[in-house]
Amino acid sequence: MAKIELAQLLDAGVHFGHKAHRWNPKMFPYIYAERNGIHILDLIQTTEFLKRACDFSKRASAKKQTFLFVGTKKQAASLIALEAQKCGAFYINHRWLGGMLTNWVTIKSRIDRLNALEEQEKINSFSNLPKKEAANLKKELEKLQKYFNGVKGMKKVPDILVIIDQKREIIAIKEALSLDIPIISILDTNCDPDLATIPIPGNDDSIRSIKYIIQNIADSICLGQQNSLKN
């Protein structure tokens, strides 16, 4: 795991918050200053919270706990998939479907359907069906892959959620809170730190900022897995 340094956070633009008038007053303790109507986050605190999140992730991973990365911003979708796959985590990077956690039985049935259709496609069984029926099944498969491809191997609700954009993923957060699932979350200046188990004050709009934070968490998960194999 790379050493987390202030210069790297600065270079990635992690310190840039939202316009001052859009802030959540609960974020006041994490704000360093206001410049030209923009809030600037305190990167010393960000460094400490990111280290805390990485340590937590490493320990949880060593205990074989499962992670679900949630980030449905279009510009970050491929990044979320890449980092989650790197560390063996699950991910949702298109749209959060209500009940993903709180109505797991129903969601699991859709995942099972996805796996069944992929198996049929793998053995080329669609070719034996009438064209219209085959076309409908392929359309259904593509839709299921879009929403569930990142969780098709998930057998139960995850142990930990990693949230990229609190405002955007508020339904996922509420479901996790109702089930007492710990939440690691990037928090921009318009967010509520009370909704995160481990908050990471940071810019949730910049791809470079998101990438730096998520890469460090993913690397920590990988490190925990390596430690687990040694023991």
PDB file of C-alpha atoms in Angstrom:
ATOM      1  CA  MET A   1       0.000   0.000   0.000  1.00  0.00           C
ATOM      2  CA  ALA A   2       1.408   3.366  -1.037  1.00  0.00           C
ATOM      3  CA  LYS A   3       2.083   5.917   1.678  1.00  0.00           C
ATOM      4  CA  ILE A   4      -0.674   8.508   1.870  1.00  0.00           C
ATOM      5  CA  GLU A   5       0.875  11.962   1.561  1.00  0.00           C
ATOM      6  CA  LEU A   6      -0.519  15.486   1.647  1.00  0.00           C
ATOM      7  CA  ALA A   7       1.222  16.382  -1.621  1.00  0.00           C
ATOM      8  CA  GLN A   8      -0.526  13.517  -3.422  1.00  0.00           C
ATOM      9  CA  LEU A   9      -3.915  14.512  -2.025  1.00  0.00           C
ATOM     10  CA  LEU A  10      -3.269  18.103  -3.095  1.00  0.00           C
ATOM     11  CA  ASP A  11      -2.189  17.033  -6.575  1.00  0.00           C
ATOM     12  CA  ALA A  12      -5.365  14.952  -6.968  1.00  0.00           C
ATOM     13  CA  GLY A  13      -7.549  17.923  -5.985  1.00  0.00           C
ATOM     14  CA  VAL A  14      -9.016  16.106  -2.994  1.00  0.00           C
ATOM     15  CA  HIS A  15      -9.182  19.407  -1.067  1.00  0.00           C
ATOM     16  CA  PHE A  16     -11.693  21.158  -3.340  1.00  0.00           C
ATOM     17  CA  GLY A  17     -15.185  21.256  -1.871  1.00  0.00           C
ATOM     18  CA  HIS A  18     -18.422  22.668  -3.241  1.00  0.00           C
ATOM     19  CA  LYS A  19     -19.478  26.298  -3.448  1.00  0.00           C
ATOM     20  CA  ALA A  20     -19.784  27.672   0.059  1.00  0.00           C
ATOM     21  CA  HIS A  21     -23.541  28.266  -0.170  1.00  0.00           C
ATOM     22  CA  ARG A  22     -24.103  24.540  -0.867  1.00  0.00           C
ATOM     23  CA  TRP A  23     -22.411  23.311   2.270  1.00  0.00           C
ATOM     24  CA  ASN A  24     -23.762  21.162   5.078  1.00  0.00           C
ATOM     25  CA  PRO A  25     -22.889  22.875   8.396  1.00  0.00           C
ATOM     26  CA  LYS A  26     -22.074  19.461   9.871  1.00  0.00           C
ATOM     27  CA  MET A  27     -18.976  19.460   7.638  1.00  0.00           C
ATOM     28  CA  PHE A  28     -17.629  22.595   9.353  1.00  0.00           C
ATOM     29  CA  PRO A  29     -14.995  20.677  11.418  1.00  0.00           C
ATOM     30  CA  TYR A  30     -13.446  19.295   8.205  1.00  0.00           C
ATOM     31  CA  ILE A  31     -13.234  22.604   6.329  1.00  0.00           C
ATOM     32  CA  TYR A  32      -9.936  24.494   6.320  1.00  0.00           C
ATOM     33  CA  ALA A  33     -10.949  27.728   4.594  1.00  0.00           C
ATOM     34  CA  GLU A  34     -13.091  29.405   1.938  1.00  0.00           C
ATOM     35  CA  ARG A  35     -11.462  30.632  -1.269  1.00  0.00           C
ATOM     36  CA  ASN A  36     -13.376  32.530  -3.967  1.00  0.00           C
ATOM     37  CA  GLY A  37     -16.676  31.144  -2.719  1.00  0.00           C
ATOM     38  CA  ILE A  38     -15.363  27.548  -2.647  1.00  0.00           C
ATOM     39  CA  HIS A  39     -14.809  25.573   0.541  1.00  0.00           C
ATOM     40  CA  ILE A  40     -11.367  24.027   0.948  1.00  0.00           C
ATOM     41  CA  LEU A  41     -11.153  20.809   2.951  1.00  0.00           C
ATOM     42  CA  ASP A  42      -8.541  20.239   5.639  1.00  0.00           C
ATOM     43  CA  LEU A  43      -6.210  17.687   4.042  1.00  0.00           C
ATOM     44  CA  ILE A  44      -4.492  16.882   7.340  1.00  0.00           C
ATOM     45  CA  GLN A  45      -7.812  15.486   8.566  1.00  0.00           C
ATOM     46  CA  THR A  46      -8.453  13.822   5.215  1.00  0.00           C
ATOM     47  CA  THR A  47      -5.091  12.059   5.493  1.00  0.00           C
ATOM     48  CA  GLU A  48      -5.923  10.733   8.955  1.00  0.00           C
ATOM     49  CA  PHE A  49      -9.407   9.565   7.992  1.00  0.00           C
ATOM     50  CA  LEU A  50      -8.161   7.892   4.822  1.00  0.00           C
ATOM     51  CA  LYS A  51      -5.508   6.064   6.840  1.00  0.00           C
ATOM     52  CA  ARG A  52      -8.218   5.000   9.284  1.00  0.00           C
ATOM     53  CA  ALA A  53     -10.385   3.742   6.419  1.00  0.00           C
ATOM     54  CA  CYS A  54      -7.441   1.830   4.934  1.00  0.00           C
ATOM     55  CA  ASP A  55      -6.545   0.216   8.271  1.00  0.00           C
ATOM     56  CA  PHE A  56     -10.179  -0.755   8.823  1.00  0.00           C
ATOM     57  CA  SER A  57     -10.409  -2.207   5.298  1.00  0.00           C
ATOM     58  CA  LYS A  58      -7.178  -4.164   5.712  1.00  0.00           C
ATOM     59  CA  ARG A  59      -8.323  -5.718   9.004  1.00  0.00           C
ATOM     60  CA  ALA A  60     -11.781  -6.540   7.665  1.00  0.00           C
ATOM     61  CA  SER A  61     -10.340  -8.083   4.508  1.00  0.00           C
ATOM     62  CA  ALA A  62      -7.983 -10.253   6.582  1.00  0.00           C
ATOM     63  CA  LYS A  63     -11.117 -11.568   8.333  1.00  0.00           C
ATOM     64  CA  LYS A  64     -12.573 -12.410   4.894  1.00  0.00           C
ATOM     65  CA  GLN A  65     -15.310  -9.795   5.169  1.00  0.00           C
ATOM     66  CA  THR A  66     -16.932  -8.716   1.900  1.00  0.00           C
ATOM     67  CA  PHE A  67     -17.004  -5.214   0.409  1.00  0.00           C
ATOM     68  CA  LEU A  68     -19.493  -3.559  -1.928  1.00  0.00           C
ATOM     69  CA  PHE A  69     -18.286  -0.463  -3.819  1.00  0.00           C
ATOM     70  CA  VAL A  70     -21.155   1.860  -4.775  1.00  0.00           C
ATOM     71  CA  GLY A  71     -20.511   4.636  -7.279  1.00  0.00           C
ATOM     72  CA  THR A  72     -23.015   5.339 -10.036  1.00  0.00           C
ATOM     73  CA  LYS A  73     -21.550   8.573 -11.437  1.00  0.00           C
ATOM     74  CA  LYS A  74     -21.229   7.955 -15.152  1.00  0.00           C
ATOM     75  CA  GLN A  75     -17.711   9.404 -15.300  1.00  0.00           C
ATOM     76  CA  ALA A  76     -16.520   7.116 -12.479  1.00  0.00           C
ATOM     77  CA  ALA A  77     -18.299   3.876 -13.472  1.00  0.00           C
ATOM     78  CA  SER A  78     -15.330   2.194 -15.151  1.00  0.00           C
ATOM     79  CA  LEU A  79     -12.985   3.236 -12.330  1.00  0.00           C
ATOM     80  CA  ILE A  80     -15.279   1.709  -9.690  1.00  0.00           C
ATOM     81  CA  ALA A  81     -15.478  -1.582 -11.599  1.00  0.00           C
ATOM     82  CA  LEU A  82     -11.710  -1.691 -12.119  1.00  0.00           C
ATOM     83  CA  GLU A  83     -10.766  -1.053  -8.488  1.00  0.00           C
ATOM     84  CA  ALA A  84     -13.434  -3.403  -7.117  1.00  0.00           C
ATOM     85  CA  GLN A  85     -12.340  -6.204  -9.436  1.00  0.00           C
ATOM     86  CA  LYS A  86      -8.701  -5.605  -8.481  1.00  0.00           C
ATOM     87  CA  CYS A  87      -9.397  -6.397  -4.837  1.00  0.00           C
ATOM     88  CA  GLY A  88     -12.163  -8.962  -5.303  1.00  0.00           C
ATOM     89  CA  ALA A  89     -14.908  -6.628  -4.059  1.00  0.00           C
ATOM     90  CA  PHE A  90     -18.425  -6.416  -5.457  1.00  0.00           C
ATOM     91  CA  TYR A  91     -19.672  -3.227  -7.091  1.00  0.00           C
ATOM     92  CA  ILE A  92     -22.701  -1.301  -8.304  1.00  0.00           C
ATOM     93  CA  ASN A  93     -21.716   1.311 -10.893  1.00  0.00           C
ATOM     94  CA  HIS A  94     -24.879   2.046 -12.877  1.00  0.00           C
ATOM     95  CA  ARG A  95     -28.008   2.426 -10.758  1.00  0.00           C
ATOM     96  CA  TRP A  96     -28.821   1.355  -7.232  1.00  0.00           C
ATOM     97  CA  LEU A  97     -32.036  -0.651  -7.251  1.00  0.00           C
ATOM     98  CA  GLY A  98     -34.109  -0.087  -4.133  1.00  0.00           C
ATOM     99  CA  GLY A  99     -34.063  -3.130  -1.866  1.00  0.00           C
ATOM    100  CA  MET A 100     -30.608  -4.263  -2.958  1.00  0.00           C
ATOM    101  CA  LEU A 101     -29.835  -4.871   0.716  1.00  0.00           C
ATOM    102  CA  THR A 102     -33.169  -4.732   2.536  1.00  0.00           C
ATOM    103  CA  ASN A 103     -34.985  -6.980   0.041  1.00  0.00           C
ATOM    104  CA  TRP A 104     -32.077  -9.311  -0.611  1.00  0.00           C
ATOM    105  CA  VAL A 105     -34.200 -12.400  -1.311  1.00  0.00           C
ATOM    106  CA  THR A 106     -35.814 -10.738  -4.331  1.00  0.00           C
ATOM    107  CA  ILE A 107     -32.528  -9.259  -5.544  1.00  0.00           C
ATOM    108  CA  LYS A 108     -30.835 -12.651  -5.177  1.00  0.00           C
ATOM    109  CA  SER A 109     -33.498 -14.165  -7.445  1.00  0.00           C
ATOM    110  CA  ARG A 110     -32.606 -11.629 -10.157  1.00  0.00           C
ATOM    111  CA  ILE A 111     -28.906 -12.448  -9.743  1.00  0.00           C
ATOM    112  CA  ASP A 112     -29.719 -16.153 -10.037  1.00  0.00           C
ATOM    113  CA  ARG A 113     -31.657 -15.375 -13.212  1.00  0.00           C
ATOM    114  CA  LEU A 114     -28.640 -13.508 -14.600  1.00  0.00           C
ATOM    115  CA  ASN A 115     -26.338 -16.441 -13.884  1.00  0.00           C
ATOM    116  CA  ALA A 116     -28.818 -18.870 -15.463  1.00  0.00           C
ATOM    117  CA  LEU A 117     -29.129 -16.783 -18.643  1.00  0.00           C
ATOM    118  CA  GLU A 118     -25.346 -16.408 -18.906  1.00  0.00           C
ATOM    119  CA  GLU A 119     -25.001 -20.164 -18.643  1.00  0.00           C
ATOM    120  CA  GLN A 120     -27.565 -20.621 -21.431  1.00  0.00           C
ATOM    121  CA  GLU A 121     -25.692 -18.137 -23.599  1.00  0.00           C
ATOM    122  CA  LYS A 122     -22.410 -19.889 -22.846  1.00  0.00           C
ATOM    123  CA  ILE A 123     -23.705 -23.217 -24.185  1.00  0.00           C
ATOM    124  CA  ASN A 124     -25.372 -21.408 -27.102  1.00  0.00           C
ATOM    125  CA  SER A 125     -28.880 -22.598 -26.188  1.00  0.00           C
ATOM    126  CA  PHE A 126     -30.443 -19.338 -27.473  1.00  0.00           C
ATOM    127  CA  SER A 127     -29.778 -20.522 -31.034  1.00  0.00           C
ATOM    128  CA  ASN A 128     -32.296 -23.337 -30.560  1.00  0.00           C
ATOM    129  CA  LEU A 129     -35.126 -20.936 -29.754  1.00  0.00           C
ATOM    130  CA  PRO A 130     -37.448 -18.964 -32.042  1.00  0.00           C
ATOM    131  CA  LYS A 131     -35.845 -15.662 -33.073  1.00  0.00           C
ATOM    132  CA  LYS A 132     -38.268 -13.481 -31.100  1.00  0.00           C
ATOM    133  CA  GLU A 133     -37.872 -15.506 -27.913  1.00  0.00           C
ATOM    134  CA  ALA A 134     -34.084 -15.540 -28.274  1.00  0.00           C
ATOM    135  CA  ALA A 135     -34.050 -11.768 -28.852  1.00  0.00           C
ATOM    136  CA  ASN A 136     -36.165 -11.177 -25.728  1.00  0.00           C
ATOM    137  CA  LEU A 137     -33.869 -13.345 -23.621  1.00  0.00           C
ATOM    138  CA  LYS A 138     -30.780 -11.547 -24.898  1.00  0.00           C
ATOM    139  CA  LYS A 139     -32.418  -8.207 -24.100  1.00  0.00           C
ATOM    140  CA  GLU A 140     -33.242  -9.435 -20.597  1.00  0.00           C
ATOM    141  CA  LEU A 141     -29.672 -10.680 -20.168  1.00  0.00           C
ATOM    142  CA  GLU A 142     -28.172  -7.335 -21.202  1.00  0.00           C
ATOM    143  CA  LYS A 143     -30.412  -5.467 -18.748  1.00  0.00           C
ATOM    144  CA  LEU A 144     -29.532  -7.817 -15.872  1.00  0.00           C
ATOM    145  CA  GLN A 145     -25.820  -7.561 -16.697  1.00  0.00           C
ATOM    146  CA  LYS A 146     -26.044  -3.767 -16.636  1.00  0.00           C
ATOM    147  CA  TYR A 147     -27.424  -3.688 -13.110  1.00  0.00           C
ATOM    148  CA  PHE A 148     -26.047  -6.853 -11.506  1.00  0.00           C
ATOM    149  CA  ASN A 149     -22.783  -7.727 -13.263  1.00  0.00           C
ATOM    150  CA  GLY A 150     -20.763  -6.426 -10.338  1.00  0.00           C
ATOM    151  CA  VAL A 151     -22.671  -8.469  -7.751  1.00  0.00           C
ATOM    152  CA  LYS A 152     -23.428 -11.704  -9.587  1.00  0.00           C
ATOM    153  CA  GLY A 153     -21.051 -13.592  -7.306  1.00  0.00           C
ATOM    154  CA  MET A 154     -22.464 -12.081  -4.104  1.00  0.00           C
ATOM    155  CA  LYS A 155     -24.089 -14.795  -1.969  1.00  0.00           C
ATOM    156  CA  LYS A 156     -25.312 -12.555   0.862  1.00  0.00           C
ATOM    157  CA  VAL A 157     -25.508  -8.890   1.805  1.00  0.00           C
ATOM    158  CA  PRO A 158     -22.001  -7.377   2.050  1.00  0.00           C
ATOM    159  CA  ASP A 159     -20.231  -6.744   5.328  1.00  0.00           C
ATOM    160  CA  ILE A 160     -19.045  -3.243   4.389  1.00  0.00           C
ATOM    161  CA  LEU A 161     -20.131  -0.544   1.907  1.00  0.00           C
ATOM    162  CA  VAL A 162     -17.733   1.883   0.226  1.00  0.00           C
ATOM    163  CA  ILE A 163     -19.675   4.920  -1.005  1.00  0.00           C
ATOM    164  CA  ILE A 164     -18.350   7.362  -3.605  1.00  0.00           C
ATOM    165  CA  ASP A 165     -21.044  10.067  -3.578  1.00  0.00           C
ATOM    166  CA  GLN A 166     -23.232  10.273  -0.475  1.00  0.00           C
ATOM    167  CA  LYS A 167     -25.895  12.509  -2.006  1.00  0.00           C
ATOM    168  CA  ARG A 168     -26.290  10.305  -5.066  1.00  0.00           C
ATOM    169  CA  GLU A 169     -26.251   7.003  -3.158  1.00  0.00           C
ATOM    170  CA  ILE A 170     -28.496   8.018  -0.261  1.00  0.00           C
ATOM    171  CA  ILE A 171     -30.890   5.064  -0.792  1.00  0.00           C
ATOM    172  CA  ALA A 172     -28.004   2.608  -0.509  1.00  0.00           C
ATOM    173  CA  ILE A 173     -26.816   4.386   2.631  1.00  0.00           C
ATOM    174  CA  LYS A 174     -30.241   4.268   4.279  1.00  0.00           C
ATOM    175  CA  GLU A 175     -30.495   0.546   3.533  1.00  0.00           C
ATOM    176  CA  ALA A 176     -27.028  -0.078   4.985  1.00  0.00           C
ATOM    177  CA  LEU A 177     -27.837   1.950   8.110  1.00  0.00           C
ATOM    178  CA  SER A 178     -31.050  -0.008   8.660  1.00  0.00           C
ATOM    179  CA  LEU A 179     -29.022  -3.236   8.621  1.00  0.00           C
ATOM    180  CA  ASP A 180     -26.095  -1.846  10.680  1.00  0.00           C
ATOM    181  CA  ILE A 181     -23.662  -2.354   7.784  1.00  0.00           C
ATOM    182  CA  PRO A 182     -20.536  -0.173   8.246  1.00  0.00           C
ATOM    183  CA  ILE A 183     -20.116   2.583   5.655  1.00  0.00           C
ATOM    184  CA  ILE A 184     -16.853   4.057   4.386  1.00  0.00           C
ATOM    185  CA  SER A 185     -17.768   7.195   2.467  1.00  0.00           C
ATOM    186  CA  ILE A 186     -16.092  10.051   0.621  1.00  0.00           C
ATOM    187  CA  LEU A 187     -17.672  13.214   2.035  1.00  0.00           C
ATOM    188  CA  ASP A 188     -17.764  16.439   0.072  1.00  0.00           C
ATOM    189  CA  THR A 189     -18.716  19.668   1.833  1.00  0.00           C
ATOM    190  CA  ASN A 190     -22.431  19.183   1.113  1.00  0.00           C
ATOM    191  CA  CYS A 191     -22.577  15.793   2.888  1.00  0.00           C
ATOM    192  CA  ASP A 192     -23.641  14.572   6.334  1.00  0.00           C
ATOM    193  CA  PRO A 193     -20.815  12.941   8.329  1.00  0.00           C
ATOM    194  CA  ASP A 194     -23.383  11.357  10.664  1.00  0.00           C
ATOM    195  CA  LEU A 195     -24.294   8.946   7.837  1.00  0.00           C
ATOM    196  CA  ALA A 196     -20.822   7.409   7.607  1.00  0.00           C
ATOM    197  CA  THR A 197     -19.054   4.977   9.915  1.00  0.00           C
ATOM    198  CA  ILE A 198     -15.701   6.173   8.587  1.00  0.00           C
ATOM    199  CA  PRO A 199     -15.962   9.513   6.754  1.00  0.00           C
ATOM    200  CA  ILE A 200     -13.237  10.581   4.322  1.00  0.00           C
ATOM    201  CA  PRO A 201     -13.529  14.347   3.707  1.00  0.00           C
ATOM    202  CA  GLY A 202     -12.786  14.806   0.022  1.00  0.00           C
ATOM    203  CA  ASN A 203     -13.830  15.953  -3.415  1.00  0.00           C
ATOM    204  CA  ASP A 204     -16.405  13.489  -4.774  1.00  0.00           C
ATOM    205  CA  ASP A 205     -16.661  15.145  -8.208  1.00  0.00           C
ATOM    206  CA  SER A 206     -13.076  14.960  -9.459  1.00  0.00           C
ATOM    207  CA  ILE A 207     -12.120  11.635 -11.045  1.00  0.00           C
ATOM    208  CA  ARG A 208      -8.534  12.083  -9.872  1.00  0.00           C
ATOM    209  CA  SER A 209      -9.721  12.618  -6.305  1.00  0.00           C
ATOM    210  CA  ILE A 210     -12.051   9.603  -6.386  1.00  0.00           C
ATOM    211  CA  LYS A 211      -9.344   7.471  -7.980  1.00  0.00           C
ATOM    212  CA  TYR A 212      -6.733   8.330  -5.362  1.00  0.00           C
ATOM    213  CA  ILE A 213      -9.036   7.534  -2.437  1.00  0.00           C
ATOM    214  CA  ILE A 214     -10.560   4.367  -3.910  1.00  0.00           C
ATOM    215  CA  GLN A 215      -7.195   3.020  -5.063  1.00  0.00           C
ATOM    216  CA  ASN A 216      -5.847   3.282  -1.526  1.00  0.00           C
ATOM    217  CA  ILE A 217      -8.855   1.466  -0.084  1.00  0.00           C
ATOM    218  CA  ALA A 218      -8.658  -1.256  -2.758  1.00  0.00           C
ATOM    219  CA  ASP A 219      -4.926  -1.676  -2.139  1.00  0.00           C
ATOM    220  CA  SER A 220      -5.629  -2.042   1.589  1.00  0.00           C
ATOM    221  CA  ILE A 221      -8.192  -4.759   0.901  1.00  0.00           C
ATOM    222  CA  CYS A 222      -5.622  -6.597  -1.223  1.00  0.00           C
ATOM    223  CA  LEU A 223      -3.066  -6.285   1.563  1.00  0.00           C
ATOM    224  CA  GLY A 224      -5.524  -7.728   4.074  1.00  0.00           C
ATOM    225  CA  GLN A 225      -6.144 -10.682   1.775  1.00  0.00           C
ATOM    226  CA  GLN A 226      -2.407 -11.315   1.491  1.00  0.00           C
ATOM    227  CA  ASN A 227      -2.052 -11.207   5.295  1.00  0.00           C
ATOM    228  CA  SER A 228      -4.927 -13.669   5.616  1.00  0.00           C
ATOM    229  CA  LEU A 229      -3.156 -16.148   3.324  1.00  0.00           C
ATOM    230  CA  LYS A 230       0.019 -15.923   5.390  1.00  0.00           C
ATOM    231  CA  ASN A 231      -1.792 -16.831   8.606  1.00  0.00           C
TER     232      ASN A 231
END
